[in-house]
Short mmCIF file of C-alpha atoms and ligand atoms in Angstrom, two decimals:
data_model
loop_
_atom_site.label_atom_id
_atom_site.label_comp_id
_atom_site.label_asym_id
_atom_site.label_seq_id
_atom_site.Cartn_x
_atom_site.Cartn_y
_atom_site.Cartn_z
CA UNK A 163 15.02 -36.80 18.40
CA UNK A 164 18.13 -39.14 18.70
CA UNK A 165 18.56 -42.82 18.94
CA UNK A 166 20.02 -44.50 21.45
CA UNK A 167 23.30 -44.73 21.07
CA UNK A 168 23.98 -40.77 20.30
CA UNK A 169 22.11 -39.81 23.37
CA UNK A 170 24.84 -42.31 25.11
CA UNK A 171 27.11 -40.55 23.17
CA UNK A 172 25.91 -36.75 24.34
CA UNK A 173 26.07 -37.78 27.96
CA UNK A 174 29.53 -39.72 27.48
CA UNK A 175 31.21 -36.83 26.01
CA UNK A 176 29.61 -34.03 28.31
CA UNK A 177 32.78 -32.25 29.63
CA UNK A 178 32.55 -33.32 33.32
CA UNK A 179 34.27 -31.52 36.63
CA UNK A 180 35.01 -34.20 39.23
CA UNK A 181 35.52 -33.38 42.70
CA UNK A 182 37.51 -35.01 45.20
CA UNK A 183 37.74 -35.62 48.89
CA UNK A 184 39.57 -38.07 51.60
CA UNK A 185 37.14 -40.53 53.32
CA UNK A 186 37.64 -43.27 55.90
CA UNK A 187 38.17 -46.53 55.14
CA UNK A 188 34.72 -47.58 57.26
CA UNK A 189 33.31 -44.94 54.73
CA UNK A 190 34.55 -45.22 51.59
CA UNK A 191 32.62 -48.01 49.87
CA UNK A 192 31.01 -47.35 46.28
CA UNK A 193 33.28 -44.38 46.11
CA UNK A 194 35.72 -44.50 43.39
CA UNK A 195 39.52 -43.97 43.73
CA UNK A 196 40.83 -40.78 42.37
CA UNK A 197 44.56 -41.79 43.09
CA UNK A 198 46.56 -45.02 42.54
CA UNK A 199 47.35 -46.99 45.49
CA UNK A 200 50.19 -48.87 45.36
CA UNK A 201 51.74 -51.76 48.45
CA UNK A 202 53.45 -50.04 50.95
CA UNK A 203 55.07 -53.10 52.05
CA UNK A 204 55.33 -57.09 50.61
CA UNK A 205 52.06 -58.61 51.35
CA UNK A 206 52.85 -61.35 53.54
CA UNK A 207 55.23 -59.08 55.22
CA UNK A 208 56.61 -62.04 56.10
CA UNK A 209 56.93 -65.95 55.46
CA UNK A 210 53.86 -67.50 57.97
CA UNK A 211 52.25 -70.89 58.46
CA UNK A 212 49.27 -71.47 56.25
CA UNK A 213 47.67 -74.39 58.72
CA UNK A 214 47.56 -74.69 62.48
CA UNK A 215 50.64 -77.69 62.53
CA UNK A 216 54.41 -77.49 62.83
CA UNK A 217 57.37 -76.08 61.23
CA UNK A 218 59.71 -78.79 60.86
CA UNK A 219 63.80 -78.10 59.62
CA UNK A 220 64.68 -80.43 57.07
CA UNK A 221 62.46 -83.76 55.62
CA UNK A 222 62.41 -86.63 57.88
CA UNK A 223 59.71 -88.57 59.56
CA UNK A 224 60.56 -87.80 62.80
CA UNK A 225 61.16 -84.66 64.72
CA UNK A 226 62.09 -83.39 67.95
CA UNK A 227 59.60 -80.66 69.40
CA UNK A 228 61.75 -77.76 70.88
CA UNK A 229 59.14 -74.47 71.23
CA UNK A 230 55.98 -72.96 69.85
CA UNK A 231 55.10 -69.49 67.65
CA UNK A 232 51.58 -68.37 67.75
CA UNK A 233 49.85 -65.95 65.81
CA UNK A 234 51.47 -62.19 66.76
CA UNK A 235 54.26 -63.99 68.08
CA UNK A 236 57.44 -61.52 67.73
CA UNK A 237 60.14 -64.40 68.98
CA UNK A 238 62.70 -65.83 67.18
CA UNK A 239 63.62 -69.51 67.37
CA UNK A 240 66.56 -70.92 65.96
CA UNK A 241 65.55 -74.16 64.41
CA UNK A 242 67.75 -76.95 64.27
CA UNK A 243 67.78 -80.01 61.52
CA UNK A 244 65.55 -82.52 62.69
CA UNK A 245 63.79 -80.08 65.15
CA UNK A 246 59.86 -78.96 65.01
CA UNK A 247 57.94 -76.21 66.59
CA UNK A 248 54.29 -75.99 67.52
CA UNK A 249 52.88 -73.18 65.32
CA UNK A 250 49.44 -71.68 64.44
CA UNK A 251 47.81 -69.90 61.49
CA UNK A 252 49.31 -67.08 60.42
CA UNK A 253 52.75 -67.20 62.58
CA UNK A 254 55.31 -66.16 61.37
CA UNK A 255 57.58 -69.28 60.21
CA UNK A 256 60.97 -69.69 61.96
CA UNK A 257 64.08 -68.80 59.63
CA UNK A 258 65.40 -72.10 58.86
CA UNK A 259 61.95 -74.13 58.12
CA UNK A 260 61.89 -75.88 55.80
CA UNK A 261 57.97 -76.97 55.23
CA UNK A 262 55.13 -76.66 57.92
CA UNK A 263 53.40 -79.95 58.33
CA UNK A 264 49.52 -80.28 59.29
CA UNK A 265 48.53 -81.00 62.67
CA UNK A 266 45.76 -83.37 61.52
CA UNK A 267 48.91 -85.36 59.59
CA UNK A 268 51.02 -85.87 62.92
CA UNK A 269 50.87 -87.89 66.09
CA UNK A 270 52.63 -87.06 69.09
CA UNK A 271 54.97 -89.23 72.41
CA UNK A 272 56.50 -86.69 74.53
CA UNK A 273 58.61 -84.56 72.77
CA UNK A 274 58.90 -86.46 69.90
CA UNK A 275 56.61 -85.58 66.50
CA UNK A 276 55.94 -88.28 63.77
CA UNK A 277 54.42 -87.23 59.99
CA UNK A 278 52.31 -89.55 58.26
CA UNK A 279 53.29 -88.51 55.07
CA UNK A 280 56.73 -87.23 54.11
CA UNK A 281 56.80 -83.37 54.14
CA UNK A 282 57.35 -81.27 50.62
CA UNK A 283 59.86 -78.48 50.19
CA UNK A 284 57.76 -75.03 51.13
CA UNK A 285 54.71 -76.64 52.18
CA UNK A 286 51.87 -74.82 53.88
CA UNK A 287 54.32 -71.76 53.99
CA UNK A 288 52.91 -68.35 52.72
CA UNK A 289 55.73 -66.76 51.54
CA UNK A 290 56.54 -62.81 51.88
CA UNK A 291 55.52 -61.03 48.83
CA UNK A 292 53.38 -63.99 47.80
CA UNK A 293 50.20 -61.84 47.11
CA UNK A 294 51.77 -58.43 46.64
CA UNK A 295 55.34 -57.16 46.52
CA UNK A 296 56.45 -53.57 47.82
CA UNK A 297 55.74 -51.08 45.59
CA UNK A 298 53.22 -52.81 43.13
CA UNK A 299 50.24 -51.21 42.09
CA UNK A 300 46.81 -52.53 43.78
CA UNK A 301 44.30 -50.24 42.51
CA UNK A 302 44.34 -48.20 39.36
CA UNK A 303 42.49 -44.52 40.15
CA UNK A 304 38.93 -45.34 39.05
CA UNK A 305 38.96 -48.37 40.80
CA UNK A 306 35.21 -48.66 43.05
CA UNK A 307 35.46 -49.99 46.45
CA UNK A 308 34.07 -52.95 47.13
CA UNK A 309 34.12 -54.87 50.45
CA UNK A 310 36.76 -56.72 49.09
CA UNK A 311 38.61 -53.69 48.42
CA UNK A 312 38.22 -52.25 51.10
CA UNK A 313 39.98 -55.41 53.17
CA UNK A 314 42.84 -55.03 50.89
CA UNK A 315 43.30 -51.27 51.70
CA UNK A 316 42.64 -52.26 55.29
CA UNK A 317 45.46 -55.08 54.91
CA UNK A 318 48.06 -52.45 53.51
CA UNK A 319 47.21 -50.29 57.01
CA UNK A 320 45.70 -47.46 54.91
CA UNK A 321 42.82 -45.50 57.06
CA UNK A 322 42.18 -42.75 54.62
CA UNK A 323 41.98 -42.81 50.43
CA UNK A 324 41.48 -39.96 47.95
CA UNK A 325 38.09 -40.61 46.22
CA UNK A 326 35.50 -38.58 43.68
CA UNK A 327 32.82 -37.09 45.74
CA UNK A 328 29.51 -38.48 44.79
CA UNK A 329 27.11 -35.64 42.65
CA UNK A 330 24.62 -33.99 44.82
CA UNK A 331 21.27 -35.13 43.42
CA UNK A 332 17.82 -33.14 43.69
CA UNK A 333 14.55 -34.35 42.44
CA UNK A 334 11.65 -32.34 41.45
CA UNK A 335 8.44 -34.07 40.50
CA UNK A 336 5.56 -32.25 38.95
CA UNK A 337 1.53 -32.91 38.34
CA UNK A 338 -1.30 -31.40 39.94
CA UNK A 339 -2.82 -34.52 40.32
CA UNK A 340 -0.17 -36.17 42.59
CA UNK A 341 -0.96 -36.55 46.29
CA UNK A 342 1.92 -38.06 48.67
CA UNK A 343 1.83 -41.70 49.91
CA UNK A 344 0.04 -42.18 53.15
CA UNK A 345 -2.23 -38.57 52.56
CA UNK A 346 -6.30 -39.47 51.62
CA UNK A 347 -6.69 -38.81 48.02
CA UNK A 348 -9.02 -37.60 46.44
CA UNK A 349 -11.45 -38.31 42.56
CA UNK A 350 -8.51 -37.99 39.68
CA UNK A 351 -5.65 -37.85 41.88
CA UNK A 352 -2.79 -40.65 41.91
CA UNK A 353 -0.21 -40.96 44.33
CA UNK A 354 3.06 -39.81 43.65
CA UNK A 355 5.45 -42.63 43.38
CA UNK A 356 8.50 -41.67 40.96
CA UNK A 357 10.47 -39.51 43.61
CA UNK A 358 10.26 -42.53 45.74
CA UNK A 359 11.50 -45.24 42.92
CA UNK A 360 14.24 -42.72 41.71
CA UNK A 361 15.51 -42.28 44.68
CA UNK A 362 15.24 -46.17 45.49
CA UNK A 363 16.92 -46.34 42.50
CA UNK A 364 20.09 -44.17 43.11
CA UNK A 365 20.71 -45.54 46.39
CA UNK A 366 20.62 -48.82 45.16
CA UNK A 367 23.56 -47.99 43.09
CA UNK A 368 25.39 -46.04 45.75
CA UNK A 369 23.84 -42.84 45.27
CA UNK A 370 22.03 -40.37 47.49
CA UNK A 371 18.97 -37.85 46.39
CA UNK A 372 19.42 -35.06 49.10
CA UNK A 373 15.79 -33.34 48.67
CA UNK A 374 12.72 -34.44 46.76
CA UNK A 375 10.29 -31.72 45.85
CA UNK A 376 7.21 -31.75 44.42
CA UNK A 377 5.36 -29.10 42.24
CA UNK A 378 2.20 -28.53 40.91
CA UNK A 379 1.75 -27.66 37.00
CA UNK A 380 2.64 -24.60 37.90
CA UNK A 381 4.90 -22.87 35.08
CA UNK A 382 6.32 -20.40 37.64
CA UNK A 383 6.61 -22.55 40.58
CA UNK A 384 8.30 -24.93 38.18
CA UNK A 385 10.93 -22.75 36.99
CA UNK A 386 11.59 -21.12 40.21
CA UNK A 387 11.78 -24.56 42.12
CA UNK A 388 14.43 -25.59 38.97
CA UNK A 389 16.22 -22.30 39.85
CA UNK A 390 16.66 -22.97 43.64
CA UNK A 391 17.39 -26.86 43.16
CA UNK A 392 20.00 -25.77 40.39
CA UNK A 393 21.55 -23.32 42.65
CA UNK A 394 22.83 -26.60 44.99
CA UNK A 395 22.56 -29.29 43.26
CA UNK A 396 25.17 -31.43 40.46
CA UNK A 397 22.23 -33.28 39.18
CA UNK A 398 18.46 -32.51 39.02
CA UNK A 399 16.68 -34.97 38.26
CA UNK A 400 12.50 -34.26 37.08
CA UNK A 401 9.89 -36.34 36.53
CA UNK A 402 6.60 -35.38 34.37
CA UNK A 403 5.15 -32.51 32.31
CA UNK A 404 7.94 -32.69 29.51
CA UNK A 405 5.71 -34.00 27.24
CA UNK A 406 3.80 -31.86 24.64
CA UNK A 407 0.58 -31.30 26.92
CA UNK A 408 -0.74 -27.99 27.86
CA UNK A 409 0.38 -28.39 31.20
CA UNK A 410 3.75 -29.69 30.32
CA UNK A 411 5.67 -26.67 31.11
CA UNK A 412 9.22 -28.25 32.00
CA UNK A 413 11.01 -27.89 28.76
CA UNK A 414 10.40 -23.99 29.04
CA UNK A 415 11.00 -23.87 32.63
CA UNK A 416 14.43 -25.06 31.86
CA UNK A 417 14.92 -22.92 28.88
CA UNK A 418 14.34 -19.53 31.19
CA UNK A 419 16.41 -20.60 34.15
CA UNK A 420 19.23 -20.73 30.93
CA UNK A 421 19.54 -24.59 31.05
CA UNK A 422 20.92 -25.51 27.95
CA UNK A 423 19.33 -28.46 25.91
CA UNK A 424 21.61 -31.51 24.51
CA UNK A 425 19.19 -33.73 23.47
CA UNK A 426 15.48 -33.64 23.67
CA UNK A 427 13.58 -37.27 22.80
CA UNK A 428 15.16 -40.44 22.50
CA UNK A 429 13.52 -42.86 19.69
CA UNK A 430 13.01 -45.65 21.92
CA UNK A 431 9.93 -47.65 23.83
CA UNK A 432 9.52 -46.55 26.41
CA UNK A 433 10.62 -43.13 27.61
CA UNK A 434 10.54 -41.40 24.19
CA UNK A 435 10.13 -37.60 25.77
CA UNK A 436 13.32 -37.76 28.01
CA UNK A 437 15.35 -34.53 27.93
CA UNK A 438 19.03 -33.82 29.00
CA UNK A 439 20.52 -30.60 29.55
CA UNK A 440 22.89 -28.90 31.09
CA UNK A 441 23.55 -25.68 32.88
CA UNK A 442 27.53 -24.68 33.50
CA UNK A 443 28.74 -27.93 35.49
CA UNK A 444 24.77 -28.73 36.42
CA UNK A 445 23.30 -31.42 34.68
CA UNK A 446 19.48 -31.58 34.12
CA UNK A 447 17.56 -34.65 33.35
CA UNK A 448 13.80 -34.28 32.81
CA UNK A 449 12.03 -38.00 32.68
CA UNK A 450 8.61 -38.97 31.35
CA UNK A 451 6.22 -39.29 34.29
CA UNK A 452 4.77 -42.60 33.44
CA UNK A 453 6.28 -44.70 36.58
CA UNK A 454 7.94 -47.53 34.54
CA UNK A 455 9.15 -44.66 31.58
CA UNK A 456 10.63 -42.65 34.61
CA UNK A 457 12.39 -45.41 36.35
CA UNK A 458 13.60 -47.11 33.10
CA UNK A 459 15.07 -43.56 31.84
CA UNK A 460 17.10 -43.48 35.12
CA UNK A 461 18.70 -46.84 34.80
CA UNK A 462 19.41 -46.15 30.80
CA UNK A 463 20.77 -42.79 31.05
CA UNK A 464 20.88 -40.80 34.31
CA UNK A 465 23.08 -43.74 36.11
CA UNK A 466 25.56 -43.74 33.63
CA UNK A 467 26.12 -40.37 34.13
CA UNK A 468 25.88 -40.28 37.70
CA UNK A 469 28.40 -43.02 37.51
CA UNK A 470 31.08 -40.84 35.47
CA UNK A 471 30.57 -37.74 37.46
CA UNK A 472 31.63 -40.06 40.40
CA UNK A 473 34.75 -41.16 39.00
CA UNK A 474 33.72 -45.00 38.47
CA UNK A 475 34.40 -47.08 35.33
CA UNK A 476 31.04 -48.54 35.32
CA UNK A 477 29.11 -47.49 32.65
CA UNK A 478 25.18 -48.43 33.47
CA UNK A 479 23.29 -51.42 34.50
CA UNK A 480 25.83 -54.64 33.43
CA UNK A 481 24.27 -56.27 30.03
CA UNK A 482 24.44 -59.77 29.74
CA UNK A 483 22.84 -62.16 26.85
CA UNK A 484 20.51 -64.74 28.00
CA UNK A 485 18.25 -67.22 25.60
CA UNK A 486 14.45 -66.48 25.81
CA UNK A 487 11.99 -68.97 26.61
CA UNK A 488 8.90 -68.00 24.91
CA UNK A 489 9.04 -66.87 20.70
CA UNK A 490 7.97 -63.03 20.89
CA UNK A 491 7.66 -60.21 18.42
CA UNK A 492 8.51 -56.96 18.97
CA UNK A 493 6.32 -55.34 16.56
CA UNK A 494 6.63 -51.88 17.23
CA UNK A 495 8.60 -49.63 15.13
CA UNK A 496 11.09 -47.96 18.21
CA UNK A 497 14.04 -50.07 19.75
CA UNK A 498 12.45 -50.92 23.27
CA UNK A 499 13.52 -51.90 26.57
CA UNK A 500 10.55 -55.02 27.68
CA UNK A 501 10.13 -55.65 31.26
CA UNK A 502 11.49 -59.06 31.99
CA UNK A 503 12.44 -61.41 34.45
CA UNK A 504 15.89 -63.96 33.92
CA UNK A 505 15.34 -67.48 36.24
CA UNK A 506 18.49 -70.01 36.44
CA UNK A 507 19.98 -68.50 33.02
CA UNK A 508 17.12 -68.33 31.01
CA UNK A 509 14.59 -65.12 30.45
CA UNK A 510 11.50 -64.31 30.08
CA UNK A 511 9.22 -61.10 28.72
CA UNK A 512 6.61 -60.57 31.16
CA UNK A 513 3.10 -59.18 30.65
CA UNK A 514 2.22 -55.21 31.16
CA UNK A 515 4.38 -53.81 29.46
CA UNK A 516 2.35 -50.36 29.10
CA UNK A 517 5.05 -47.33 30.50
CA UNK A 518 2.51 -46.55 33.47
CA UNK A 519 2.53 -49.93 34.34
CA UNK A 520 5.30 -50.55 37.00
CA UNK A 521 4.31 -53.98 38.58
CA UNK A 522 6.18 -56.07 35.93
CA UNK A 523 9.44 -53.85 36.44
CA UNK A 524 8.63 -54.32 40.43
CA UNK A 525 8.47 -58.07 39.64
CA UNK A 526 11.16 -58.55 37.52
CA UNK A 527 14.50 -58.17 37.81
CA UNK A 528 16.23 -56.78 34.23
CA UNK A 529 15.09 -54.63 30.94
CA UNK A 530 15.32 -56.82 27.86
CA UNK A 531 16.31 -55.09 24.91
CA UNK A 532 15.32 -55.39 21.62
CA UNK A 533 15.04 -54.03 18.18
CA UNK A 534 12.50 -52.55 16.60
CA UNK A 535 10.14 -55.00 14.22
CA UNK A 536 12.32 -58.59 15.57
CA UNK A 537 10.93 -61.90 16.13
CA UNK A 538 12.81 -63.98 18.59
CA UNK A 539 12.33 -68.23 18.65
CA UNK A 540 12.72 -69.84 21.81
CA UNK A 541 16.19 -70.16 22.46
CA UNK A 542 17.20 -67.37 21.45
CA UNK A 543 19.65 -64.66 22.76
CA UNK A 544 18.39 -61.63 24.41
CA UNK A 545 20.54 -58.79 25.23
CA UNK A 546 19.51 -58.27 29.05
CA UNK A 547 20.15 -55.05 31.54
CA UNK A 548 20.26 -56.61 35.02
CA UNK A 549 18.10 -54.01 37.42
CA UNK A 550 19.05 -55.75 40.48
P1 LIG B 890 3.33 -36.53 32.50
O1 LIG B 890 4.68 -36.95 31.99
O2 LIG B 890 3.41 -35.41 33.49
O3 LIG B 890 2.42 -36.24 31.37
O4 LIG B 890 2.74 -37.77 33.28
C1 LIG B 890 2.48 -38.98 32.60
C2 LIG B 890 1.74 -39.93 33.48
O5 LIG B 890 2.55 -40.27 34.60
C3 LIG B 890 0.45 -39.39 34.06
O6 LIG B 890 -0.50 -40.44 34.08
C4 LIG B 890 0.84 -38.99 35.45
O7 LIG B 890 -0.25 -38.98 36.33
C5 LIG B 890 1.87 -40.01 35.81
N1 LIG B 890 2.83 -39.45 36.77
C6 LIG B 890 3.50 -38.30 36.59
N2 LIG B 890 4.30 -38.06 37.63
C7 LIG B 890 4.15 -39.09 38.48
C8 LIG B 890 4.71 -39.40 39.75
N3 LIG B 890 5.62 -38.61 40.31
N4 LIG B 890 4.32 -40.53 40.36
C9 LIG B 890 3.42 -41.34 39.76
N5 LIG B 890 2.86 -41.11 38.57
C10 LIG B 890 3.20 -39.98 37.93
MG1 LIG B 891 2.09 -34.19 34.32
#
């Protein structure tokens, strides 16, 4: 058994073999960089107008209105003191301006242009350079793509980055008495909802579980489904029978296809049978099978290493510390994760919090942790993993 922390620990310093490959920029999002990327050119690449207005040569009240730059324009005007020229967002500013005035500020008689206020020295200009200059560094490798990122890399005319390829993820659940969603089922059978939630659960952090099996209690259906799922996958993923019942015949399974065990139990509520292994660069998580233990185990430990083996900085669900709004005790003697739900800052620990019980997971929205044997007062600050 380990705590916490070193089973954090085990899968932080796994040695891990990253993989890269070149994607699109319409198809890179989530992916993490695996190079720097650095401006190409000054971003402006050149002093434009911030407002749809004029660009006016020196500061006077009046101007005369010789020409007018639009967006994409490629002409050059020669601006004279005391002249103005129509221009638009983004236009690139004639040489000699000295401030672009807003059109909503001006009136205009012919050719002639009057301010209402005195223009200021640069005004509404957006110089070259202003947001990057040639050469600097944008995005350190390990940097994840965001939308915003990827309309920077767009800006800079890039079409194609170097990223970590994402770990190929299989998932294997096991129990005899598991019948598939939408099948009639029968006295003592459940329906098999963990390879659905797990793989919910990866895609909503980016991920993608290529095949889902399922396997009866079978010890040598088990191990040879963990041998052909090993054979392709980076990650395999199982859920149930890794507990200590007679029918739990994972742990072995994995032993005999030469998996190698790194930790086996984690002293924590709930999810205390979780096993990690590994198998040359394969990684093998078995999960409890009780729906919220399973799902909870995935956020705590498999993400994290998902995350790593895709490059990304991220390190698990983002913690944040919110005050409770209830007192509670957590009498139990393990560390535990508690169902819970955060409204407009403030959380609260929500009822069911048995590890088959998945409806106040489904409900809320983070895992609050908390010591073993604590009593919290209202108020008080909860250390909160945000599940979506
Ligand atoms: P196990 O870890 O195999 O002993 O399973 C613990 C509990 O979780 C049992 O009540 C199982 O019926 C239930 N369970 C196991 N696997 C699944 C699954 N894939 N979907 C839903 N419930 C499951
Ligand atoms: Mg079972």
């Amino acid at each position: 058994m380990v705590t916490i922390e070193e089973a954090h620990k085990i899968i932080k310093d796994q040695p891990k073999e990253l993989k890269t490959e070149n994607r699109n920029l319409s198809d890179c999002l989530g992916f993490s960089l695996s190079e720097n990327i650095t401006a190409p050119f000054a971003m402006p690449s050149f002093d434009n107008s911030a407002m749809d207005g004029y660009a006016l040569f020196g500061i006077f009240q009046e101007y005369k209105i010789v020409g007018e730059v639009a967006a994409g324009d490629m002409n050059e005007i020669d601006l004279k003191e005391g002249e103005a020229v129509r221009i638009f967002t983004g236009a690139k500013v004639p040489e000699n301006t000295t401030a672009v005035m807003m059109q909503e500020k001006t009136s205009v008689e012919g050719k002639t242009l009057h301010l209402e206020q005195m223009p200021k020295e640069g005004q509404n200009i957006r110089r070259k350079g202003g947001e990057l200059e040639e050469g600097e560094l944008v995005f350190e490798k390990g940097y994840t793509i965001t939308p915003a990122g990827i309309g920077l890399i767009g800006a800079l005319g890039i079409e194609k980055v170097q990223v970590y390829k994402k770990p190929a993820i299989h998932l294997i659940t096991t129990g005899n008495e598991l019948v598939a969603p939408g099948k009639p089922k029968g006295e003592g059978q459940i329906y098999e909802s963990n390879s659905y939630a797990l793989a919910a659960a990866a895609e909503n952090f980016g991920f993608v579980c290529q095949e889902k099996k399922q396997i009866a209690d079978d010890f040598e259906k088990i191990k040879s489904g963990i041998k052909d799922s090993l054979e392709v996958s980076d990650v395999l993923i199982l859920s149930g029978g890794i507990s200590v019942g007679d029918y739990d015949f994972v742990k072995q399974a994995l032993e005999e296809n030469g998996v190698e065990e790194l930790f086996y139990k984690v002293f924590q509520k709930p999810g205390k049978p979780l096993y990690f292994g590994r198998k040359g660069n394969k990684f093998v998580f078995a999960l409890p099978g009780n729906p919220a233990s399973s799902l909870s185990c995935f956020y705590l430990y498999v993400l994290p290493l998902l995350q790593q083996l895709s490059g990304s900085k991220k390190n698990g669900l983002q913690r944040y510390f919110f005050p409770i709004i209830h007192d509670f005790e957590n009498s139990g003697d393990r560390p535990s994760f508690l169902k819970a739900k955060i409204v407009e800052g403030k959380v609260e620990i929500l009822d069911g919090q048995g590890s088959s019980m998945i409806i106040s997971m489904a409900l809320g929205n983070a895992l609050a942790f908390l010591d073993a044997e604590t009593s919290l007062k209202q108020g008080d600050l909860v250390e909160c993993l945000l599940i979506s």
